Every structure is written in C-alpha cells, then in structure tokens.
Tab-separated table of C-alpha atoms in Angstrom:
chain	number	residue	atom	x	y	z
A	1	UNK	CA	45.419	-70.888	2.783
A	2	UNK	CA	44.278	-72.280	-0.667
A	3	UNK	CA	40.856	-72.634	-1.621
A	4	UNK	CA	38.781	-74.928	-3.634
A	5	UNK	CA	39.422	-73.131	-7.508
A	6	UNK	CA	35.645	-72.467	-8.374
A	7	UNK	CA	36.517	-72.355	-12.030
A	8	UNK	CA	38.116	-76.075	-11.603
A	9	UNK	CA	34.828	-77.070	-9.443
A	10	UNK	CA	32.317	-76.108	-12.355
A	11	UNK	CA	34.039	-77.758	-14.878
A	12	UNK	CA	34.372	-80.623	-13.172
A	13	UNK	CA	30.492	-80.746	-12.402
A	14	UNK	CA	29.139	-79.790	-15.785
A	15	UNK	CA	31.810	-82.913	-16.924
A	16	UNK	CA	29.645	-85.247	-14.373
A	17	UNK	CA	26.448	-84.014	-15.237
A	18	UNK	CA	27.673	-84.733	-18.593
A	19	UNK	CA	26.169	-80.953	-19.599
A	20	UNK	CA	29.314	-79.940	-21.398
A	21	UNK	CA	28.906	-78.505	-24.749
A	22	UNK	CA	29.878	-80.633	-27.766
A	23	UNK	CA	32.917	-78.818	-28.813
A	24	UNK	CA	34.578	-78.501	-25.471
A	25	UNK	CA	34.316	-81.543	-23.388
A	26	UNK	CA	35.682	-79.467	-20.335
A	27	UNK	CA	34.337	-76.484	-20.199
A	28	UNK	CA	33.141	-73.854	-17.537
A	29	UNK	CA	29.930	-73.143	-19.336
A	30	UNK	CA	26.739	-75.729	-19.989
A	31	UNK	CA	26.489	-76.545	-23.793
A	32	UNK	CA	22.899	-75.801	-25.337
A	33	UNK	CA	21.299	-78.517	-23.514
A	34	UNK	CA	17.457	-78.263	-21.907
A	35	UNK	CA	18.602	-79.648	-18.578
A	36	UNK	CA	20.885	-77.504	-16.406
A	37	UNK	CA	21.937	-73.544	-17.152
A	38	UNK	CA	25.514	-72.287	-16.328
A	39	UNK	CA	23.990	-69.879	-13.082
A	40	UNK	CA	22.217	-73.068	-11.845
A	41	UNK	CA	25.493	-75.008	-12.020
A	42	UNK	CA	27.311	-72.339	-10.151
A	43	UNK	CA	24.870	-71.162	-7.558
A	44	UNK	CA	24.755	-74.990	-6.823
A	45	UNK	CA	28.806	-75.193	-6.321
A	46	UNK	CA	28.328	-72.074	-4.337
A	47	UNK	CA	25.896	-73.723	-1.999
A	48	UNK	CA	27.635	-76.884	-1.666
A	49	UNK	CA	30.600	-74.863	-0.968
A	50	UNK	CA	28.761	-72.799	1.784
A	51	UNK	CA	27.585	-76.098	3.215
A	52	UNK	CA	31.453	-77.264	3.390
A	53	UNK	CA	32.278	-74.219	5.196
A	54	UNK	CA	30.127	-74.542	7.608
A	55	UNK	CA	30.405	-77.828	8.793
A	56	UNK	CA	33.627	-76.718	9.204
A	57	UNK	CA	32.698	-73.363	11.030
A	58	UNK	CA	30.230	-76.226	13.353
A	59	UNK	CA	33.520	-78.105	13.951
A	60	UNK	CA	34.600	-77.014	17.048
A	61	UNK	CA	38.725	-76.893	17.205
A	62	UNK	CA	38.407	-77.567	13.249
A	63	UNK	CA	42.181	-76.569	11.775
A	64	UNK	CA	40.416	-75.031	8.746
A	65	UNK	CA	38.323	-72.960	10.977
A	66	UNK	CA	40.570	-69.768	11.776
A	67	UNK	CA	40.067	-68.553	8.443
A	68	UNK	CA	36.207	-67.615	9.034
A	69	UNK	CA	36.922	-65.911	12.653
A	70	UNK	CA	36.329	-62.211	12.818
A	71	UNK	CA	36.028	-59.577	15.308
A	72	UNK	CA	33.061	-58.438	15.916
A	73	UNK	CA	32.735	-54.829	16.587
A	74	UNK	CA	33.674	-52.757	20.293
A	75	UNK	CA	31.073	-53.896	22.309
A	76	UNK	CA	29.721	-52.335	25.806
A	77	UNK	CA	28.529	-54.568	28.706
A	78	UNK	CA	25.172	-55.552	28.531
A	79	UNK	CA	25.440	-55.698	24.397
A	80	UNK	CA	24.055	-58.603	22.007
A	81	UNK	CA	26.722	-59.873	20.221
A	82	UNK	CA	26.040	-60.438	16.482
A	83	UNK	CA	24.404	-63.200	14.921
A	84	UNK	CA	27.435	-65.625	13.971
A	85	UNK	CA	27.393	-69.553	13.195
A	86	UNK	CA	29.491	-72.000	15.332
A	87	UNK	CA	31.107	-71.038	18.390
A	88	UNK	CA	32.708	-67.810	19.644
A	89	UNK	CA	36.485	-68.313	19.613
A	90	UNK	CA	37.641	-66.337	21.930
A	91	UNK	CA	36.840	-62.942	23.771
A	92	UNK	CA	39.335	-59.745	24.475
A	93	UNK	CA	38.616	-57.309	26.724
A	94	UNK	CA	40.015	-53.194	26.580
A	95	UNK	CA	40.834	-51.461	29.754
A	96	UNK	CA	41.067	-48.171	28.392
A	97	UNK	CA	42.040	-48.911	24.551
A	98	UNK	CA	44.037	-51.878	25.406
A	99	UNK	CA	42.128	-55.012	24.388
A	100	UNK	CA	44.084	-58.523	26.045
A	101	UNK	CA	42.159	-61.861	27.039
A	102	UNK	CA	39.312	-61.501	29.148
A	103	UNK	CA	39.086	-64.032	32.354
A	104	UNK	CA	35.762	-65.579	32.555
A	105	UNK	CA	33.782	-64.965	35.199
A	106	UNK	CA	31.423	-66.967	37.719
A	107	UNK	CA	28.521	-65.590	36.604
A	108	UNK	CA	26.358	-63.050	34.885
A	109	UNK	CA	25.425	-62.022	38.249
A	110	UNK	CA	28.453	-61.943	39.583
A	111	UNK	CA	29.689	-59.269	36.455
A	112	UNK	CA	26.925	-57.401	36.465
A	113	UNK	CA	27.409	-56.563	40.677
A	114	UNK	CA	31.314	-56.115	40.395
A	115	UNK	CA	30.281	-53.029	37.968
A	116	UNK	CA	27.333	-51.904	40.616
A	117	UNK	CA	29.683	-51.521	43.425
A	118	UNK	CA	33.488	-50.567	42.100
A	119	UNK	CA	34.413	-49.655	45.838
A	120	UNK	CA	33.852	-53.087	47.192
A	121	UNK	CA	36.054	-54.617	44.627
A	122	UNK	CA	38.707	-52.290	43.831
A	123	UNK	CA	39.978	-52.091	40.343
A	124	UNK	CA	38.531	-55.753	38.178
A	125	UNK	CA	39.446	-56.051	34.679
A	126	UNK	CA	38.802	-57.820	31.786
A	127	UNK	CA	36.014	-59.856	33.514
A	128	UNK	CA	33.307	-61.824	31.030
A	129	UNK	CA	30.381	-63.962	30.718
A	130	UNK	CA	28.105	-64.666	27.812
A	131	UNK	CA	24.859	-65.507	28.493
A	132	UNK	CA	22.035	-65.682	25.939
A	133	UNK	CA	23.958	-64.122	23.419
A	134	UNK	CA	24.263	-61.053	25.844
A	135	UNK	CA	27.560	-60.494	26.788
A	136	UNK	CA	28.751	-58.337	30.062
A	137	UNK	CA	31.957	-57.313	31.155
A	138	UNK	CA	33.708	-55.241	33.491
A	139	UNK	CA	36.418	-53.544	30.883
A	140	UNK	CA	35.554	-50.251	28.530
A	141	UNK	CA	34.653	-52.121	25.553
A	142	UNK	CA	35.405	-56.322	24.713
A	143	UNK	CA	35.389	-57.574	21.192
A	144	UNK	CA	34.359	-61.425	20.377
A	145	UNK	CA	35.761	-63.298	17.861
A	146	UNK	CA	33.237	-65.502	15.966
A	147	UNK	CA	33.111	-67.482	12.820
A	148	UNK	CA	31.622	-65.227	9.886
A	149	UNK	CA	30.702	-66.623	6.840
A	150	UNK	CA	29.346	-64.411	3.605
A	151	UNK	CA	28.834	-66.028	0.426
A	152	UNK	CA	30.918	-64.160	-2.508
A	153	UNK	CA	31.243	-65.397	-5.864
A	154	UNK	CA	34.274	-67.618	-5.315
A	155	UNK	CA	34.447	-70.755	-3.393
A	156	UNK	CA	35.476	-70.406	0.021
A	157	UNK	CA	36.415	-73.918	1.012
A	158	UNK	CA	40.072	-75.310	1.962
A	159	UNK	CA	41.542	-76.539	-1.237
A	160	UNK	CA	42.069	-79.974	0.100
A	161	UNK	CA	37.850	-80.529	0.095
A	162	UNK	CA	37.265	-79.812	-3.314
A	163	UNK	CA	36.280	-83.161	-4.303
A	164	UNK	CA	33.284	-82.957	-1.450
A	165	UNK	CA	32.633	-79.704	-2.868
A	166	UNK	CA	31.945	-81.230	-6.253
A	167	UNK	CA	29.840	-84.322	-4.724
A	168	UNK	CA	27.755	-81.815	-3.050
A	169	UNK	CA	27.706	-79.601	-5.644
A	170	UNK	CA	26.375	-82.706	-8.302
A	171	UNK	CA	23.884	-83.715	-5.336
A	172	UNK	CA	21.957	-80.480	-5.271
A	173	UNK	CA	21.236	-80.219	-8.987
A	174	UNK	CA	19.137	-83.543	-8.699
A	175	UNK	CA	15.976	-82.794	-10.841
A	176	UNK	CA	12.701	-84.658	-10.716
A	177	UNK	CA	12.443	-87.669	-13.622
A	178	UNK	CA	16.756	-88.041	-13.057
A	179	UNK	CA	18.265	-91.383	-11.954
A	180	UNK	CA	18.149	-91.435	-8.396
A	181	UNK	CA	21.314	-93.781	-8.023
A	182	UNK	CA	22.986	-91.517	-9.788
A	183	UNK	CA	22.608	-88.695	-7.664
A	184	UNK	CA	22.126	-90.745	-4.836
A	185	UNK	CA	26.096	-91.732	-5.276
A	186	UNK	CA	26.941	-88.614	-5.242
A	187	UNK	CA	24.765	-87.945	-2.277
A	188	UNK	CA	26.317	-90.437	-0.683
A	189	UNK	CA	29.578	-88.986	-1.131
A	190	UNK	CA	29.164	-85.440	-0.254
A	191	UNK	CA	27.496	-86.526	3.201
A	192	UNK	CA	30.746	-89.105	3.481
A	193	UNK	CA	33.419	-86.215	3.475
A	194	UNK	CA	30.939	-84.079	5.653
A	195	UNK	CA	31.349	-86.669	8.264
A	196	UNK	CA	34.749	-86.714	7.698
A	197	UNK	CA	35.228	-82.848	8.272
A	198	UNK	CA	33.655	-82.714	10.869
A	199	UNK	CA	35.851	-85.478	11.867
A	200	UNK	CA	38.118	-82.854	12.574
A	201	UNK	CA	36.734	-82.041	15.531
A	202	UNK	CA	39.387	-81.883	18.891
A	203	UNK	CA	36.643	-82.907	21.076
A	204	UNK	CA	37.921	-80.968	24.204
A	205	UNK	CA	34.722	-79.690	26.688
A	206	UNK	CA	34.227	-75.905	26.481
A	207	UNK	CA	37.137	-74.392	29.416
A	208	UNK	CA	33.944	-73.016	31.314
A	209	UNK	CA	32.431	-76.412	32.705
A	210	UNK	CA	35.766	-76.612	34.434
A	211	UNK	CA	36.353	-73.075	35.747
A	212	UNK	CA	32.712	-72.617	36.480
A	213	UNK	CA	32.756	-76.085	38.997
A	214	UNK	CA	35.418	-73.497	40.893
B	1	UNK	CA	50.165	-55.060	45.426
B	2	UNK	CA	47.229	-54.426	43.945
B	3	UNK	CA	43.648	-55.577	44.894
B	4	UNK	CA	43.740	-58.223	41.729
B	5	UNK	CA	47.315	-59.344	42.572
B	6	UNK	CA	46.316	-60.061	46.751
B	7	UNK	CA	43.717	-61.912	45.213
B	8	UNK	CA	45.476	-64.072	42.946
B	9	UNK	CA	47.807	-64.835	45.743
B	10	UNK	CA	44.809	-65.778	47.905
B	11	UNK	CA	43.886	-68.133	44.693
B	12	UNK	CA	46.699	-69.756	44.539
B	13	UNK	CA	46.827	-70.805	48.348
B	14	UNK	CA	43.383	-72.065	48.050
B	15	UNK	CA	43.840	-73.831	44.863
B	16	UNK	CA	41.033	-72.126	43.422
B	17	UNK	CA	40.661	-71.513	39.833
B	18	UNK	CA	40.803	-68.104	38.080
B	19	UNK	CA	36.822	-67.364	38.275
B	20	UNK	CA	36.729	-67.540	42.291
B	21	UNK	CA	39.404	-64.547	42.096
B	22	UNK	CA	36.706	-61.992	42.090
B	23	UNK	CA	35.248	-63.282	45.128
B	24	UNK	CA	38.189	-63.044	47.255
B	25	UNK	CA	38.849	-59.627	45.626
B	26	UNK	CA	36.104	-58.039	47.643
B	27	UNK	CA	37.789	-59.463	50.670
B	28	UNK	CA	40.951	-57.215	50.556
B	29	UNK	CA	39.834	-53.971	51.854
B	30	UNK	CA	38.333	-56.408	54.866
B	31	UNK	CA	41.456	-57.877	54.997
B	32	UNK	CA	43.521	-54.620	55.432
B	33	UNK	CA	41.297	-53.706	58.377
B	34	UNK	CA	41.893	-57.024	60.326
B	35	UNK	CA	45.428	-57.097	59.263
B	36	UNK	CA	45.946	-53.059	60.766
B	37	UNK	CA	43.818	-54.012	63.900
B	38	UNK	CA	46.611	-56.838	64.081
B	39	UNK	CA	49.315	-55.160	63.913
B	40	UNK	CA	48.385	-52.143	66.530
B	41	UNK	CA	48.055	-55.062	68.580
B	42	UNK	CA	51.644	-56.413	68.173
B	43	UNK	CA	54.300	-54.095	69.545
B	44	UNK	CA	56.713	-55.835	67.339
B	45	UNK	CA	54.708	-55.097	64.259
B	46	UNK	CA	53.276	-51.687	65.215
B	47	UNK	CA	55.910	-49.571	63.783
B	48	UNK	CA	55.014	-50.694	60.181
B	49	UNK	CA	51.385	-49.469	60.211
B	50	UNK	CA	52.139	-45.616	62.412
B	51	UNK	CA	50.658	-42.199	60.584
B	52	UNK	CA	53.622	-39.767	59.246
B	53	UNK	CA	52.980	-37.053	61.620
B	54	UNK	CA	53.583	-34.245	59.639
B	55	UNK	CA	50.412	-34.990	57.577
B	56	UNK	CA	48.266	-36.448	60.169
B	57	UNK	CA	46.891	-33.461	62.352
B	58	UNK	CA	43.724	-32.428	63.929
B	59	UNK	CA	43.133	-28.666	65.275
B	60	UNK	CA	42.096	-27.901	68.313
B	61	UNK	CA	39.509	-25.555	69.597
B	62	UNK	CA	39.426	-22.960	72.025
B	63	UNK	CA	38.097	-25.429	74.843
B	64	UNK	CA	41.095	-27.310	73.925
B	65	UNK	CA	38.614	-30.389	72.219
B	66	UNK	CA	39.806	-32.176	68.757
B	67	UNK	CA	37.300	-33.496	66.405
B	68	UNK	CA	38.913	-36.667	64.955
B	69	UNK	CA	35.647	-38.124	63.067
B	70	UNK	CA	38.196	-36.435	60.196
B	71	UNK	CA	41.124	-38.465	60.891
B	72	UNK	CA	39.037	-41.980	61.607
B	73	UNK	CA	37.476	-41.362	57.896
B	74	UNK	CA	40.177	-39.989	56.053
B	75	UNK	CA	43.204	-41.402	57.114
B	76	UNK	CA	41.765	-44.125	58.557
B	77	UNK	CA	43.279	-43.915	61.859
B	78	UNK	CA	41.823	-46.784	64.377
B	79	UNK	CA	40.835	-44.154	67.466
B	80	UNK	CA	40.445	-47.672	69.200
B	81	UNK	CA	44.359	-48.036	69.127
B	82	UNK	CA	45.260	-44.163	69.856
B	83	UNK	CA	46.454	-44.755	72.814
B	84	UNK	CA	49.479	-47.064	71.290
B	85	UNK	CA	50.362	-44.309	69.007
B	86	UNK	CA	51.717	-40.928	70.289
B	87	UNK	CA	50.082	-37.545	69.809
B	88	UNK	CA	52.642	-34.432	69.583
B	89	UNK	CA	51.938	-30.563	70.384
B	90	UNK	CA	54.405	-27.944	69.247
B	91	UNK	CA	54.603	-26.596	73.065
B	92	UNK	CA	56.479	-30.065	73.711
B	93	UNK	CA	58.959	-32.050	72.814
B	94	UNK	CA	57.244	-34.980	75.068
B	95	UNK	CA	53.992	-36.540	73.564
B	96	UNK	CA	51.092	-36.140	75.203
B	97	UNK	CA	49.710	-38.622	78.413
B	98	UNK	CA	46.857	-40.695	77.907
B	99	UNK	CA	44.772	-39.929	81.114
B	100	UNK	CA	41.787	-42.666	81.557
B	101	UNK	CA	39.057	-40.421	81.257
B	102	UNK	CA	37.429	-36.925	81.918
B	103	UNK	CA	37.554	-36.917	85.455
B	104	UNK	CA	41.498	-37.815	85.679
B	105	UNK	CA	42.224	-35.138	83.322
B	106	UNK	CA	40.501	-32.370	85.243
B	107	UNK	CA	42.320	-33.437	88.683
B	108	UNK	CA	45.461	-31.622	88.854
B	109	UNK	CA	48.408	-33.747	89.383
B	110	UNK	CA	52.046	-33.364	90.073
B	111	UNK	CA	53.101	-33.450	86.291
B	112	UNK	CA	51.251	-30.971	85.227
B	113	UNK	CA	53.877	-28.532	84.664
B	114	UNK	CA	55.795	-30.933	82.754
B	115	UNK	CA	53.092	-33.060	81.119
B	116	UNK	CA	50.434	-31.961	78.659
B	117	UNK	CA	47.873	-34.432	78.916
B	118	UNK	CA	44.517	-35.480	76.482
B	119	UNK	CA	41.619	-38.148	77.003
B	120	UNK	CA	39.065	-39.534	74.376
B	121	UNK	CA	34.940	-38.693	74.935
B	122	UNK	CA	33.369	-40.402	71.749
B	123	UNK	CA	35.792	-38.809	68.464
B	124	UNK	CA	36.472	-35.663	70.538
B	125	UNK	CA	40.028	-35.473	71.915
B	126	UNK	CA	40.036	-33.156	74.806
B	127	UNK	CA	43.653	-32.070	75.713
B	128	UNK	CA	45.263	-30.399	78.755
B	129	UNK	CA	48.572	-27.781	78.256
B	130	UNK	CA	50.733	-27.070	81.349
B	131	UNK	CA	49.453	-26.593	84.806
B	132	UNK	CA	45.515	-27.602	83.134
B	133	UNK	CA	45.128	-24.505	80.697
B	134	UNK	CA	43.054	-25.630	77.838
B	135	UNK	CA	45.665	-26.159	75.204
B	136	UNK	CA	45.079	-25.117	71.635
B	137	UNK	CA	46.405	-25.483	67.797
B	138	UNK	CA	47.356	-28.356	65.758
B	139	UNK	CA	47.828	-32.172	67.133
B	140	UNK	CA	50.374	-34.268	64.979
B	141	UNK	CA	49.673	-37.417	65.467
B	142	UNK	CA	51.670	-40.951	64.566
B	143	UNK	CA	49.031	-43.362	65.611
B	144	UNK	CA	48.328	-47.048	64.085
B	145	UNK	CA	46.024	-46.327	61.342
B	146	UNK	CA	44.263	-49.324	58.293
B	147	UNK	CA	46.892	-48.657	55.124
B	148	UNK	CA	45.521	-49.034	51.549
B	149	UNK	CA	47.111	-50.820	49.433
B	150	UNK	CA	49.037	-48.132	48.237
B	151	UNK	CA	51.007	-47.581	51.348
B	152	UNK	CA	51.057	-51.261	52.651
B	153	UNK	CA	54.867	-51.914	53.268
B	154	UNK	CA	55.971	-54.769	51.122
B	155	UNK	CA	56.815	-56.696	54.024
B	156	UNK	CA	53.589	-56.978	55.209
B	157	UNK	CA	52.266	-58.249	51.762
B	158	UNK	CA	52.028	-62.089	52.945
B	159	UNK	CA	50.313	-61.048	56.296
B	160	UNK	CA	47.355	-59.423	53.792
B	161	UNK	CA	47.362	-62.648	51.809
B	162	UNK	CA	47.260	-64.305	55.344
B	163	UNK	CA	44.460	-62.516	56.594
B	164	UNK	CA	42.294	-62.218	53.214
B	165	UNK	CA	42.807	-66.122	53.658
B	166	UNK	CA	41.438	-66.236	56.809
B	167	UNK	CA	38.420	-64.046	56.115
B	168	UNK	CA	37.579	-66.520	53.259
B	169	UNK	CA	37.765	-69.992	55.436
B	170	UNK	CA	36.306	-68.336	58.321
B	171	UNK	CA	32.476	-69.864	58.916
B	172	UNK	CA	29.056	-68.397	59.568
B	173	UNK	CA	29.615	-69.857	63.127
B	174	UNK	CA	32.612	-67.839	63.741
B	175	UNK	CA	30.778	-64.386	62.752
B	176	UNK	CA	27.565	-65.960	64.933
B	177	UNK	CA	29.968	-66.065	67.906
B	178	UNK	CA	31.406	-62.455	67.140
B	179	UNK	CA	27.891	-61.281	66.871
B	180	UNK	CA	26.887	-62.818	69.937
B	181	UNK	CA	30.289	-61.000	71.959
C-alpha cells in the first residue's frame, strides 16, 4: 500500500507556513528564518502522521488497518500479551507447532479448568479467552495479532490521507504570538479528516457478546 | 469420533453456539457409560459392545476364584452385565453357567459332568470344573464392556450423540430421583 511521501508532506508545510527559503519557493528545508527549524517541521509531520495512524489503528474494521497488525510473539497460557494500541485482530492457537484459529471460550474459568483436569475433557484444542490483557489457552503456544505502531523516519500513513497529514502537521507547529485563525483553520481541518477516518469504522459488535450469551 | 467431534454434533442438535462445545465435551465419557449400560441391556444391540475374548482374560487361582477388579478398570467391563456375556475355559467348548450364588454352586447337580459352572461374590469370580473340582487357569471372557471412543463402532456414533444429549437436558430433579432410588 502507498504511503503519504514525507518528502512531499514537508514541502508542502514549510510552503503553508510560508518558511521556505527565498531562492526555492518549494523546498524540503526552512530558509534562514527565526520562526520554525527544518527538525521542528519534520518531527511535527511525524507526529501528525503518528496521530493519523492511529486513529486508524482505534478504527475498529478500518480498511487501512491491516498494515499495522503483527504477531506478537509464542505465547504460553496464563501470559500478558504485549502492550499494543487498538484492538487485537485475531488470535491463533498451535497444537503442537501448528498454529490455526483459536475458538473462544466461555470463560477464563472455564480455560483455566479444561487444562486442570485433561481426563474429564478428553483432547480440547485451540481454546481462548483474554481477560485483562492475560490471555489463557488450552493449545502449546497461541500468538495474537495486534496493531503495532513504531515511529521511523518516514511517514507511515495511507497515501490517500496526506492532505490530513499536512493539516495536522501545520496545526502542531502553532507558536505563541501566531494568528490563531490561522492555525485554527488548519486545526479545524486536521480534526475534520480525523472524524472522517475514523468514519471508516464497520461498526459490527465484538463476535464475543454473541457467543458468550451461548 | 473424537471427543471434540461428539461434541460438536451434540452442538449442533442443541443449537448451541461454538463456546458451549466444551461443556458438553466433558459429557462424552458419561455418555459412553450410559450408552454401554444401554446396550447390554438390549439383546438386539448387545453384540456391538462384547470384549474380543482373546484379549480379555482373568487367571484363576488355585481355589478356582478370579479377581476381576482388573478387568472392571482396565477394560472396562460392566461386572453388572456379566451374566449377558459368556465366559470361556479351555477345558470346554461350552461357556460357563451362571449359577445364582455361592450356595447353588457348591450343591452338586446333574450337569456337573458336562457343565463347568462360576458365580460372582463382590469382583471375585469363583468357578466350578467338572463334577465340582475347583477349576483353574485363564477365563476368556466376551462380556458387554463401556468402549472408548476409539473402539465405538461407527454405527453406534448417533446413539453417543443421543445419549450425551440426554445427559445435557436431563434436570437436577431427575438425578434427585436417582439419588433417592
């Protein structure tokens, strides 16, 4: 998938801010000017652009979101699964090395006495429940896959949100004694296509407040 | 079948959704039980659920007593049904004759040169050779016995689904009743 071009973003915000040096009117670097510095300019797209991502990371059934899901490592019954933002995607369970979709259980309870007494219930599999940010199962090992983001030095968003990218971006380097309307608008803006990303949303209930009314 | 397949089945009949599966999957061993008792009890049926002879056996002692507290836990043969199985002896090609208890077996009776005969006292299985000399050596036996679900005849695979099902809409009264019997 294409992402926002972070070289395109900062010259399009240091042409806003009007911070563009004299002999290049679109350029990638701030001209000698006492307001903004290059680094400022491109931490702030960076932040925007971490903001962009996560709303859509937040978005629950977001298109754009696949990109950010990882796997987190093997993890053993009774583990905490790793700090992650949004919600986990989906959870595979190994019976011996095997990992396939785990079926999600009734309760922790329920998991946790299935693996206390194996000769009452035979041979269970791929059993799961989260709970807390614990997760138990009754397979070897079960992975979950979560939305990760890490900041890097290039813009992670979808190409097709640039432009909110830049609003946010312009937003964030607001300095005290600057015209609020101006940076208001693009305020304004940015929080406009946020609401719109997260627009996204398939609002569908999470499967487990049907299966756990079983 | 396996345990998680009898389950599913049970599931399905129900209507239950996928998370009640694990519930009903403690319910199959129970169900094989009720489902053997019910089948010893059906002459039609019995045949399905019968110990191979050759590898259910019990040895005798020199008072001519069998412990079968082996056979009940290991094979899982239902000593309650024994009597609608039949018990072999290598000194005879006829099974053996249930006799109702200790007293009939020690009375001689006109069979006895033809008949070798055996009673139950508890898990011991006392047995009689020709003409009431204690009879030694190994007992084959091809008695109704619970399967697992290994050796559950396909054919019977519904009947466990049946009887799982039952278990699960069975309530508290019914088991206050039993109880009560």
């Amino acid at each position: 998938m294409a992402v926002a071009n972070t070289e395109r973003v900062q010259k399009r915000v240091i042409a806003i801010l009007l911070a563009f040096p004299r002999s290049d009117r679109y350029s990638i670097l701030v001209g000698n000017n006492g307001r903004y510095t290059t680094q400022e300019v491109y931490d702030a797209i960076l932040e925007a652009d971490a903001q962009v991502c996560t709303d859509i990371i937040e978005t629950e059934g977001h298109p754009y979101g696949v990109q950010f899901i990882v796997p987190s490592t093997p993890l053993s019954s009774g583990s905490l699964i790793p700090a992650h933002l949004g919600n986990i995607s989906k959870v595979e369970v190994a019976v011996g090395t095997t990992y396939s979709g785990g079926l999600l259980a009734s309760s922790r309870s329920e998991v946790l006495e299935v693996n206390a007494f194996p000769s009452i219930y035979g041979t269970v599999n791929r059993w799961y429940w989260i709970e807390n940010n614990e997760i138990v199962h009754t397979g070897t090992n079960a992975k979950v896959y979560y939305p990760s983001l890490t900041m890097t030095s290039l813009c992670q968003s979808p190409e097709g949100y640039e432009e909110s990218v830049i609003a946010g971006a312009v937003a964030a380097l607001a300095k005290d004694g600057a015209s609020s309307d101006y940076y208001s608008y693009y305020n304004q803006q940015f929080n406009m296509y946020r609401q719109l990303i997260r627009g996204q949303a398939m609002v569908l209930p999470p499967a487990q407040m049907f299966e756990q009314a079983a | 079948m396996t345990q998680e397949e009898v389950a599913i089945l049970v599931a399905r009949r129900m209507g239950s959704l996928v998370p009640a599966r694990l519930r009903f999957q403690a319910l199959v061993d129970d169900g094989l039980s009720r489902l053997a008792v019910k089948v010893a009890q059906d002459v039609k049926m019995r045949p399905y659920l019968i110990t191979p002879l050759l590898t259910t056996t019990a040895t005798l002692d020199s008072s001519g007593i069998a412990d079968l507290s082996t056979l009940v836990s290991s094979n899982q043969v239902l000593i309650d049904y024994l009597q609608y199985g039949q018990i072999y002896h290598s000194s005879s090609a006829y099974p053996l004759q249930w006799v109702g208890n200790s007293a009939q077996g020690k009375l001689p009776n006109r069979f006895d040169k033809m008949l070798l005969t055996c009673w139950l006292v508890g898990q011991n299985l006392y047995a009689k050779g020709f003409n009431q000399a204690p009879l030694t050596g190994a007992l084959s036996f091809a008695v109704p016995f619970i399967p697992t679900l290994a050796q559950l005849p396909s054919n019977l695979s519904n009947n466990l689904v049946d009887k799982v099902t039952e278990l699960l809409i069975e309530s508290p009264k019914d088991y206050a009743e039993d109880s009560a019997k």
